[in-house]
Coordinates of C-alpha atoms in Angstrom, one line a residue:
M5 CA 6.1 23.6 40.4
D6 CA 3.9 26.6 39.5
A7 CA 0.6 25.0 38.5
L8 CA -0.8 28.2 37.2
H9 CA 1.8 28.7 34.5
R10 CA 3.1 25.2 34.0
T11 CA 3.6 24.1 30.4
L12 CA 1.4 21.2 29.3
Y13 CA 3.3 18.4 27.7
V14 CA 2.2 15.6 25.4
P15 CA 0.5 13.4 28.0
E16 CA -1.9 16.2 28.9
I17 CA -2.5 17.3 25.4
L18 CA -3.2 13.7 24.4
A19 CA -5.7 13.2 27.2
N20 CA -7.4 16.5 26.6
A21 CA -7.8 15.8 22.9
L22 CA -9.1 12.2 23.5
N23 CA -11.7 13.5 25.9
Q24 CA -13.3 15.7 23.2
D25 CA -15.6 14.8 20.3
E26 CA -15.7 11.1 21.2
T27 CA -18.0 10.0 18.4
R28 CA -15.7 11.4 15.6
P29 CA -14.1 8.7 13.4
L30 CA -10.4 8.7 14.0
I31 CA -8.4 5.7 12.9
Q32 CA -8.9 2.6 10.9
L33 CA -6.6 -0.3 9.9
L34 CA -7.5 -1.1 6.3
G35 CA -10.1 -3.9 6.3
G36 CA -10.8 -3.4 10.0
P37 CA -13.4 -1.4 11.9
M38 CA -13.3 2.4 12.2
M39 CA -12.3 3.5 15.7
T40 CA -13.7 6.7 17.1
V41 CA -11.9 9.2 19.3
G42 CA -13.8 7.6 22.3
D43 CA -12.7 4.1 21.2
V44 CA -9.0 5.2 21.1
R45 CA -9.4 6.9 24.5
D46 CA -10.9 3.7 26.0
E47 CA -8.2 1.5 24.6
A48 CA -5.5 3.8 26.0
S49 CA -7.1 3.4 29.4
R50 CA -7.2 -0.3 29.2
F51 CA -3.6 -0.6 28.1
V52 CA -2.5 1.7 30.9
Q53 CA -4.3 -0.5 33.4
A54 CA -2.9 -3.7 31.9
L55 CA 0.7 -2.6 31.9
S56 CA 0.3 -1.2 35.4
S57 CA -1.1 -4.5 36.6
L58 CA 2.2 -6.1 35.4
G59 CA 4.3 -3.7 37.2
L60 CA 5.3 -1.8 34.1
G61 CA 4.7 1.8 35.1
K62 CA 6.7 5.0 35.4
G63 CA 10.3 4.7 34.1
K64 CA 10.1 1.1 32.8
R65 CA 11.5 0.6 29.4
L66 CA 9.0 -1.0 27.0
G67 CA 10.5 -2.4 23.8
L68 CA 8.2 -2.9 20.8
L69 CA 8.6 -5.0 17.7
S70 CA 5.4 -5.0 15.6
A71 CA 3.9 -4.5 12.2
N72 CA 1.2 -1.8 11.8
R73 CA -1.8 -2.7 13.9
P74 CA -4.0 -0.7 16.2
E75 CA -2.3 -2.0 19.4
V76 CA 0.9 -0.2 18.4
L77 CA -0.9 3.1 18.7
H78 CA -2.7 2.1 22.0
L79 CA 0.7 1.1 23.4
A80 CA 2.3 4.4 22.4
N81 CA -0.5 6.4 24.0
A82 CA -0.3 4.3 27.2
V83 CA 3.4 4.9 27.4
Q84 CA 2.8 8.6 27.5
L85 CA 0.1 8.3 30.1
L86 CA 2.0 6.0 32.5
P87 CA 4.6 7.5 31.9
A88 CA 7.0 4.8 30.8
I89 CA 9.9 4.9 28.4
Y90 CA 9.2 3.7 24.8
V91 CA 11.9 1.8 22.9
P92 CA 10.5 1.1 19.4
M93 CA 12.5 -1.3 17.2
H94 CA 12.1 -0.9 13.5
P95 CA 10.0 -3.7 11.9
L96 CA 12.4 -4.0 9.0
G97 CA 15.6 -4.1 11.2
G98 CA 17.9 -7.1 11.3
F99 CA 18.5 -9.4 14.3
D100 CA 21.9 -7.7 15.2
D101 CA 20.3 -4.2 15.3
H102 CA 17.3 -5.5 17.4
L103 CA 19.7 -7.3 19.8
H104 CA 21.8 -4.1 20.1
V105 CA 18.7 -2.1 21.0
V106 CA 17.4 -4.6 23.6
T107 CA 20.7 -4.8 25.3
D108 CA 21.9 -1.2 25.0
A109 CA 18.5 0.2 26.2
Q110 CA 18.3 -2.4 28.9
V111 CA 14.7 -3.1 27.9
D112 CA 12.5 -4.3 30.8
V113 CA 10.0 -6.1 28.5
L114 CA 9.8 -6.7 24.8
I115 CA 6.3 -6.5 23.4
F116 CA 6.0 -8.2 20.0
D117 CA 3.5 -8.9 17.2
A118 CA 2.8 -12.6 17.7
E119 CA 1.7 -13.0 14.1
R120 CA 4.8 -11.5 12.5
Y121 CA 7.7 -11.5 15.0
A122 CA 7.4 -14.6 17.2
D123 CA 10.6 -16.1 15.8
R124 CA 12.6 -12.9 16.3
A125 CA 11.2 -12.5 19.8
K126 CA 12.2 -16.1 20.6
A127 CA 15.7 -15.5 19.3
L128 CA 16.1 -12.3 21.2
A129 CA 14.9 -14.0 24.4
E130 CA 17.4 -16.8 23.9
A131 CA 20.2 -14.3 23.4
V132 CA 19.3 -12.1 26.4
P133 CA 18.6 -14.4 29.4
G134 CA 15.9 -12.9 31.6
L135 CA 14.3 -10.8 28.8
R136 CA 10.6 -10.5 29.6
L137 CA 8.1 -10.9 26.7
L138 CA 4.6 -9.8 26.1
A139 CA 2.6 -10.4 22.9
F140 CA 0.0 -8.7 20.7
G141 CA -2.1 -11.8 20.0
G142 CA -1.9 -15.4 21.2
S143 CA 1.6 -16.8 21.6
E144 CA 3.2 -19.8 23.3
L145 CA 6.1 -17.5 24.2
A146 CA 4.3 -14.8 26.2
Q147 CA 1.1 -13.5 27.7
D148 CA -1.3 -11.8 25.3
L149 CA -1.2 -8.1 26.3
S150 CA -4.2 -7.3 24.0
A151 CA -6.3 -10.0 25.8
L152 CA -5.2 -8.7 29.2
A153 CA -6.1 -5.1 28.3
A154 CA -9.6 -6.3 27.2
T155 CA -10.3 -7.5 30.7
F156 CA -10.2 -3.9 32.1
S157 CA -13.1 -1.4 32.0
P158 CA -12.2 2.1 30.7
Q159 CA -11.5 4.7 33.3
Q160 CA -11.0 8.4 33.0
L161 CA -7.6 9.4 31.6
V162 CA -5.5 11.0 34.2
P163 CA -2.3 12.3 32.7
P164 CA 0.9 12.3 34.8
L165 CA 2.7 15.5 35.8
V166 CA 5.9 15.4 33.8
D167 CA 8.9 17.6 33.4
G168 CA 10.4 18.8 30.1
D169 CA 13.6 16.8 30.6
D170 CA 11.8 13.5 31.4
I171 CA 12.8 10.8 29.0
V172 CA 9.8 9.4 27.1
R173 CA 11.5 7.6 24.3
L174 CA 14.9 6.0 23.5
G175 CA 15.1 6.2 19.7
Y176 CA 18.1 4.8 17.8
S177 CA 19.9 6.4 14.9
G178 CA 19.8 4.6 11.5
G179 CA 23.3 3.2 12.0
T180 CA 24.5 4.2 8.5
T181 CA 27.9 5.2 9.9
G182 CA 28.2 2.7 12.8
K183 CA 26.2 1.0 15.5
P184 CA 22.9 2.7 16.1
K185 CA 23.1 5.3 18.9
A186 CA 20.5 5.8 21.6
L187 CA 18.9 9.2 21.5
A188 CA 17.1 10.3 24.6
S189 CA 13.9 12.0 23.4
V190 CA 12.4 14.1 26.2
Q191 CA 9.0 15.6 26.8
R192 CA 10.2 19.0 25.7
T193 CA 11.3 17.6 22.3
G194 CA 8.0 15.8 21.8
L195 CA 6.0 18.9 22.6
H196 CA 7.9 21.2 20.2
T197 CA 7.8 18.6 17.4
I198 CA 4.0 18.6 17.6
Q199 CA 3.9 22.4 17.8
L200 CA 6.1 22.9 14.8
M201 CA 4.2 20.3 12.8
M202 CA 1.0 22.1 13.6
S203 CA 2.3 25.5 12.8
E204 CA 4.6 25.0 9.9
W205 CA 3.3 22.0 8.0
E206 CA 0.7 22.5 5.3
W207 CA -2.3 20.4 6.4
P208 CA -5.6 20.1 4.6
S209 CA -8.4 21.7 6.6
Q210 CA -9.7 18.2 7.6
P211 CA -7.0 15.6 7.0
R212 CA -7.8 12.2 5.6
F213 CA -4.3 10.9 6.2
L214 CA -3.0 7.6 4.8
C215 CA -0.3 6.0 7.0
C216 CA 1.9 3.5 5.1
T217 CA 5.0 4.0 7.2
P218 CA 5.7 2.1 10.5
L219 CA 3.3 3.2 13.3
S220 CA 6.1 2.5 15.7
H221 CA 8.1 5.3 14.1
A222 CA 7.2 8.1 11.6
G223 CA 3.6 7.0 11.3
A224 CA 2.9 7.6 15.0
A225 CA 4.3 11.1 14.7
M226 CA 1.4 12.0 12.5
F227 CA -1.3 10.8 15.0
I228 CA -1.6 13.7 17.3
P229 CA -1.5 16.4 14.6
V230 CA -4.3 14.5 12.8
L231 CA -6.2 14.1 16.1
L232 CA -5.9 17.9 16.9
R233 CA -6.9 18.9 13.4
G234 CA -10.1 16.9 13.5
G235 CA -8.9 14.4 10.9
T236 CA -8.9 10.7 10.4
M237 CA -6.1 8.3 9.8
L238 CA -6.3 5.2 7.6
V239 CA -3.4 2.7 8.3
L240 CA -2.0 0.2 5.8
P241 CA -0.1 -2.8 7.2
A242 CA 3.0 -1.8 5.1
F243 CA 4.0 0.1 2.0
N244 CA 2.8 -1.5 -1.2
P245 CA 2.7 0.8 -4.2
E246 CA -0.4 -0.6 -5.9
Q247 CA -2.3 -0.8 -2.6
V248 CA -1.3 2.8 -1.8
L249 CA -2.5 4.1 -5.2
H250 CA -5.8 2.1 -4.9
T251 CA -6.4 3.3 -1.4
I252 CA -5.9 7.0 -2.3
Q253 CA -8.4 6.6 -5.0
E254 CA -11.0 4.6 -3.1
Y255 CA -10.9 6.6 0.2
R256 CA -10.3 10.0 -1.4
I257 CA -7.1 10.4 0.7
N258 CA -6.0 14.1 0.9
T259 CA -2.7 13.8 2.6
I260 CA 0.1 11.2 3.0
M261 CA 3.7 11.1 4.2
L262 CA 6.3 9.3 2.0
V263 CA 10.1 8.9 1.7
P264 CA 11.6 9.5 -1.7
T265 CA 12.1 5.8 -2.5
M266 CA 8.3 5.3 -2.0
I267 CA 7.5 8.2 -4.4
Y268 CA 9.8 6.6 -7.0
A269 CA 8.1 3.3 -6.5
L270 CA 4.7 4.9 -7.1
L271 CA 5.8 6.8 -10.2
D272 CA 7.5 3.7 -11.7
H273 CA 4.5 1.4 -11.1
P274 CA 3.2 0.2 -14.4
R275 CA -0.4 0.9 -13.4
F276 CA 0.2 4.4 -12.0
D277 CA -1.8 6.2 -14.7
E278 CA -4.9 4.1 -14.1
F279 CA -5.6 5.7 -10.7
D280 CA -7.3 8.9 -9.8
L281 CA -5.1 10.8 -7.3
S282 CA -6.9 14.1 -7.6
S283 CA -8.0 14.1 -4.0
L284 CA -4.4 14.6 -2.8
E285 CA -3.9 18.1 -1.3
T286 CA -0.5 17.6 0.5
V287 CA 2.2 15.0 0.1
F288 CA 4.7 15.4 2.9
Y289 CA 8.1 14.0 2.0
G290 CA 11.5 13.9 3.7
A291 CA 14.0 11.6 5.6
S292 CA 16.4 11.5 2.7
A293 CA 17.4 13.6 -0.4
M294 CA 15.1 13.4 -3.4
S295 CA 16.3 13.6 -7.0
P296 CA 15.2 17.0 -8.5
V297 CA 14.4 15.3 -11.7
R298 CA 12.1 12.7 -10.1
L299 CA 10.5 15.5 -7.9
K300 CA 9.7 17.5 -11.0
E301 CA 8.2 14.4 -12.6
A302 CA 6.1 13.8 -9.4
I303 CA 4.8 17.4 -9.5
E304 CA 3.9 17.2 -13.1
R305 CA 2.1 13.8 -12.8
I306 CA 0.4 14.3 -9.4
G307 CA 0.2 18.0 -9.0
P308 CA 1.8 20.9 -6.9
V309 CA 1.0 19.1 -3.7
F310 CA 4.5 18.3 -2.3
M311 CA 5.8 19.8 0.9
Q312 CA 9.3 18.8 2.2
F313 CA 10.3 18.6 5.8
Y314 CA 13.9 18.3 7.0
G315 CA 15.2 17.2 10.3
Q316 CA 16.9 14.2 11.9
A317 CA 16.5 12.0 14.9
E318 CA 18.5 14.5 16.9
A319 CA 16.1 17.3 15.9
P320 CA 13.0 15.7 14.5
M321 CA 11.2 16.6 11.3
C322 CA 10.9 20.4 11.6
V323 CA 14.3 22.2 11.1
T324 CA 13.4 23.5 7.7
V325 CA 10.4 23.2 5.3
L326 CA 10.0 23.7 1.5
R327 CA 6.4 24.7 1.0
K328 CA 4.2 23.6 -1.8
H329 CA 4.4 26.9 -3.7
E330 CA 8.1 27.1 -3.3
H331 CA 8.6 24.0 -5.5
D332 CA 9.7 25.7 -8.8
V333 CA 9.7 22.9 -11.5
N334 CA 11.8 25.2 -13.7
D335 CA 14.6 25.6 -11.1
P336 CA 16.5 22.3 -10.4
K337 CA 18.5 23.9 -7.6
R338 CA 15.2 24.9 -5.8
L339 CA 13.9 21.4 -6.2
A340 CA 17.2 20.1 -4.6
S341 CA 16.6 22.4 -1.7
C342 CA 15.4 21.3 1.8
G343 CA 13.7 24.7 2.2
R344 CA 14.2 27.5 4.7
P345 CA 14.6 27.3 8.5
V346 CA 11.4 27.5 10.6
P347 CA 11.3 30.7 12.6
W348 CA 11.2 28.8 15.9
L349 CA 14.8 27.6 15.7
H350 CA 18.2 29.2 15.3
V351 CA 19.8 27.6 12.2
E352 CA 23.2 28.4 10.7
L353 CA 25.7 27.0 8.2
L354 CA 29.0 26.8 10.0
G355 CA 32.5 26.2 8.7
A356 CA 35.9 26.1 10.4
N357 CA 35.9 27.1 14.1
N358 CA 32.1 27.1 14.1
Q359 CA 32.0 30.3 12.2
P360 CA 29.1 31.2 9.7
V361 CA 29.9 30.8 6.0
A362 CA 28.8 33.2 3.3
D363 CA 25.9 32.5 0.9
G364 CA 27.0 30.0 -1.7
E365 CA 29.7 28.5 0.4
P366 CA 29.4 25.0 1.9
G367 CA 28.8 24.8 5.6
E368 CA 27.4 22.3 8.1
I369 CA 23.8 22.8 9.1
C370 CA 23.8 23.5 12.8
V371 CA 20.8 24.1 15.0
R372 CA 19.9 25.6 18.4
G373 CA 16.5 25.5 20.1
P374 CA 14.0 23.5 22.1
L375 CA 13.6 20.8 19.4
I376 CA 17.0 19.3 20.0
M377 CA 17.7 16.0 21.8
N378 CA 19.4 16.0 25.3
G379 CA 22.2 13.9 23.9
Y380 CA 23.3 10.3 23.1
R381 CA 22.6 8.1 26.1
D382 CA 25.8 7.0 27.9
L383 CA 28.0 8.4 25.1
P384 CA 29.5 11.6 26.5
E385 CA 32.2 11.9 23.9
L386 CA 29.8 11.6 20.9
T387 CA 27.4 14.0 22.6
A388 CA 30.2 16.5 23.1
Q389 CA 31.1 16.2 19.4
A390 CA 27.5 16.7 18.3
F391 CA 27.1 19.8 20.6
D392 CA 30.5 21.3 19.7
G393 CA 30.5 25.1 20.2
G394 CA 27.0 25.1 21.6
W395 CA 25.3 23.9 18.4
L396 CA 23.8 20.6 17.3
H397 CA 26.0 19.6 14.3
S398 CA 23.7 17.8 11.8
G399 CA 26.5 16.3 9.7
D400 CA 24.7 17.7 6.6
V401 CA 26.7 20.0 4.4
A402 CA 24.6 22.7 2.6
V403 CA 24.8 25.9 0.7
R404 CA 22.4 28.8 1.2
D405 CA 21.1 31.0 -1.7
P406 CA 20.4 34.7 -1.4
G407 CA 16.7 33.8 -0.7
G408 CA 17.6 31.8 2.3
F409 CA 16.9 28.4 0.8
L410 CA 19.3 25.6 1.9
R411 CA 20.5 23.0 -0.5
I412 CA 22.1 20.0 1.0
I413 CA 25.1 18.8 -1.0
D414 CA 26.0 15.9 1.2
R415 CA 26.7 14.3 4.5
T416 CA 30.1 15.1 6.0
K417 CA 30.8 11.4 6.4
D418 CA 29.7 10.6 2.8
M419 CA 32.1 13.1 1.3
I420 CA 34.6 11.4 -1.1
V421 CA 38.3 12.4 -1.1
T422 CA 39.8 11.4 -4.4
G423 CA 43.3 12.5 -5.5
G424 CA 43.2 15.2 -2.9
F425 CA 39.9 16.7 -4.1
N426 CA 36.7 16.8 -2.0
V427 CA 33.7 15.4 -4.0
Y428 CA 30.1 15.5 -2.7
P429 CA 28.2 12.5 -3.9
R430 CA 24.8 14.3 -3.8
E431 CA 25.9 16.6 -6.6
I432 CA 27.0 13.7 -8.8
E433 CA 23.7 11.8 -8.0
D434 CA 21.7 14.8 -9.1
I435 CA 23.5 15.0 -12.4
L436 CA 23.1 11.3 -13.2
S437 CA 19.4 11.5 -12.3
L438 CA 19.0 13.9 -15.2
H439 CA 19.3 11.0 -17.7
P440 CA 15.9 9.7 -18.7
A441 CA 17.0 6.1 -18.2
V442 CA 18.0 6.5 -14.5
S443 CA 15.4 5.8 -11.8
Q444 CA 17.6 5.8 -8.7
V445 CA 21.3 6.3 -8.0
A446 CA 23.7 6.2 -5.1
V447 CA 27.3 7.4 -5.4
I448 CA 30.0 6.2 -3.0
G449 CA 33.8 6.2 -2.6
V450 CA 35.6 2.9 -2.8
P451 CA 39.3 2.3 -1.9
H452 CA 41.8 3.0 -4.7
E453 CA 45.6 2.6 -4.6
K454 CA 46.3 5.7 -6.6
W455 CA 43.6 8.2 -5.7
G456 CA 42.8 7.0 -2.1
E457 CA 39.1 6.7 -3.1
A458 CA 37.5 6.2 -6.5
I459 CA 34.0 7.4 -7.3
K460 CA 31.5 4.6 -8.0
A461 CA 27.9 5.1 -9.0
V462 CA 25.3 2.4 -8.3
V463 CA 22.4 2.9 -10.7
V464 CA 18.8 1.5 -11.0
L465 CA 17.4 1.9 -14.5
R466 CA 13.9 2.7 -15.4
R467 CA 11.7 0.0 -16.7
E468 CA 12.4 -0.9 -20.4
K469 CA 15.2 1.7 -20.7
G470 CA 18.9 1.4 -21.0
V471 CA 22.1 3.5 -21.2
D472 CA 25.8 2.9 -21.7
A473 CA 27.9 3.4 -18.6
Q474 CA 30.4 5.5 -20.5
D475 CA 27.6 7.9 -21.5
L476 CA 26.8 8.5 -17.9
I477 CA 30.5 9.0 -17.0
E478 CA 30.9 11.5 -19.8
M479 CA 27.7 13.3 -18.7
V480 CA 29.2 14.0 -15.3
A481 CA 32.6 14.9 -16.7
A482 CA 31.0 17.5 -18.9
K483 CA 29.3 19.2 -16.0
K484 CA 31.7 18.7 -13.1
G485 CA 35.1 17.8 -14.7
S486 CA 36.7 14.5 -15.2
F487 CA 38.0 14.3 -11.6
Q488 CA 34.4 14.2 -10.3
A489 CA 33.2 11.7 -12.9
P490 CA 32.6 8.1 -11.7
K491 CA 35.4 5.7 -12.4
S492 CA 32.9 2.9 -12.5
I493 CA 29.2 2.4 -12.7
E494 CA 27.3 -0.7 -11.5
F495 CA 23.7 -1.3 -12.8
V496 CA 21.6 -3.1 -10.2
P497 CA 17.9 -4.0 -9.8
S498 CA 17.6 -2.1 -6.5
I499 CA 19.7 -0.1 -4.0
P500 CA 19.7 -1.4 -0.4
Q501 CA 17.9 0.8 2.0
T502 CA 18.1 1.4 5.8
P503 CA 14.9 0.5 7.8
V504 CA 13.9 4.2 7.5
G505 CA 14.0 4.2 3.7
K506 CA 17.4 5.9 3.1
P507 CA 19.9 4.5 0.6
D508 CA 22.2 2.3 2.7
K509 CA 25.6 3.7 1.6
K510 CA 27.3 1.9 4.5
A511 CA 26.2 -1.4 3.1
L512 CA 27.2 -0.4 -0.4
R513 CA 30.7 0.7 0.7
E514 CA 31.2 -2.6 2.6
W515 CA 30.0 -4.6 -0.4
Y516 CA 32.1 -2.9 -3.1
S517 CA 35.2 -2.6 -0.9
K518 CA 35.4 -6.4 -1.0
E519 CA 36.0 -6.2 -4.8
V520 CA 39.1 -4.0 -4.4

């Protein structure tokens, strides 16, 4: 290996950054003490030593199931520095999904939050004989990893020499179209994700970042950019709309990352107008499509501070961006856009035979570049499908306008075929969202004897507002034709979500197919 020109990967970047400016405040769990850069560095060292003493070093697969707490971050840093393989399990996931991850990833040890997940850890250990457990906090089930780490004295961080194709994380897809699939995230992917976030995302000059998403997942992705930009991170245990509003006001938060359903919850909170949110400079949002109507409302009520990122687990977070100044509140199509491709990747809309489509024609977003995963672990057929023609096929269908902005019209697997016509649910959802009584909507296809599939809209109404279902059906028919209008509309108090905050259309289709 050429030491003179060798690329530095995340372990070395992390160690270099933690060895500088050690007295600077860096991270605080709400209600707890502020930890400096030096404090975080020392805890990373202690966790490295503790895990090593238990034989959990290079290549070992460390599963994690925890709510937001500082130990999650210390563990994530230690995994990079060992280097081990991180297998985070979403804190909102169900037992079956957690069991699938533990068995499919062949987890060597499951580290769990003793306060929140002791019962789940016990059930998993009973289902997987021989599963080794460690705990954050005192537990009858397992040794306390936090207490063990506290017995070690901090040592100098010595990052390992790693290669770009070394696996650092086994992430799992959301499972909206089947069992979650293991994605092998390698050092190269992690490095380029950080580089793209640093270069393409619109950060305040000194971030005061509020983390209310899981630290085991998206929340942790923000840590190194905040560290490198000289910022601080305040962590909430979980997303609570009123607590988020209060925290932004009290701590003068200037940046936050939210998924659309979180933004809806903030806007719909009855006390929203009581809070001063003027400190916000950038609201990063993504992970699922946002209603253009609700986005316009958010800009008008909070300010022109919204920046969208688009990616997926297979190519994380940085395929396209819609910058703050590109949000035109007078152009619904622009607000429905996921932005333009970043210049560091090759992005095309491909149609039949993997050929580019013309502007205005639907095509699948396909990507080439260093951001892309190495493949689905132990699933060669699915990997071959995903990489067909030498491209990563995203599964998202979009159109491109003459300015280069991409507008996703739907997932290929969510497309509805009714009476021989292709219908993209996203287009129907955007129309229904125009009605002032509609807060959230999800459109699915349900089995139908005559048409094959019938269009069904599941609608959450805004507080103290109502609308007749037939009015909504006629609204769509007037804009898209009767064949694209919903055949039925169901009013519900909430739409089920996947653990990462996306509308769970798989669950909706399963539920409503039982009625047919």
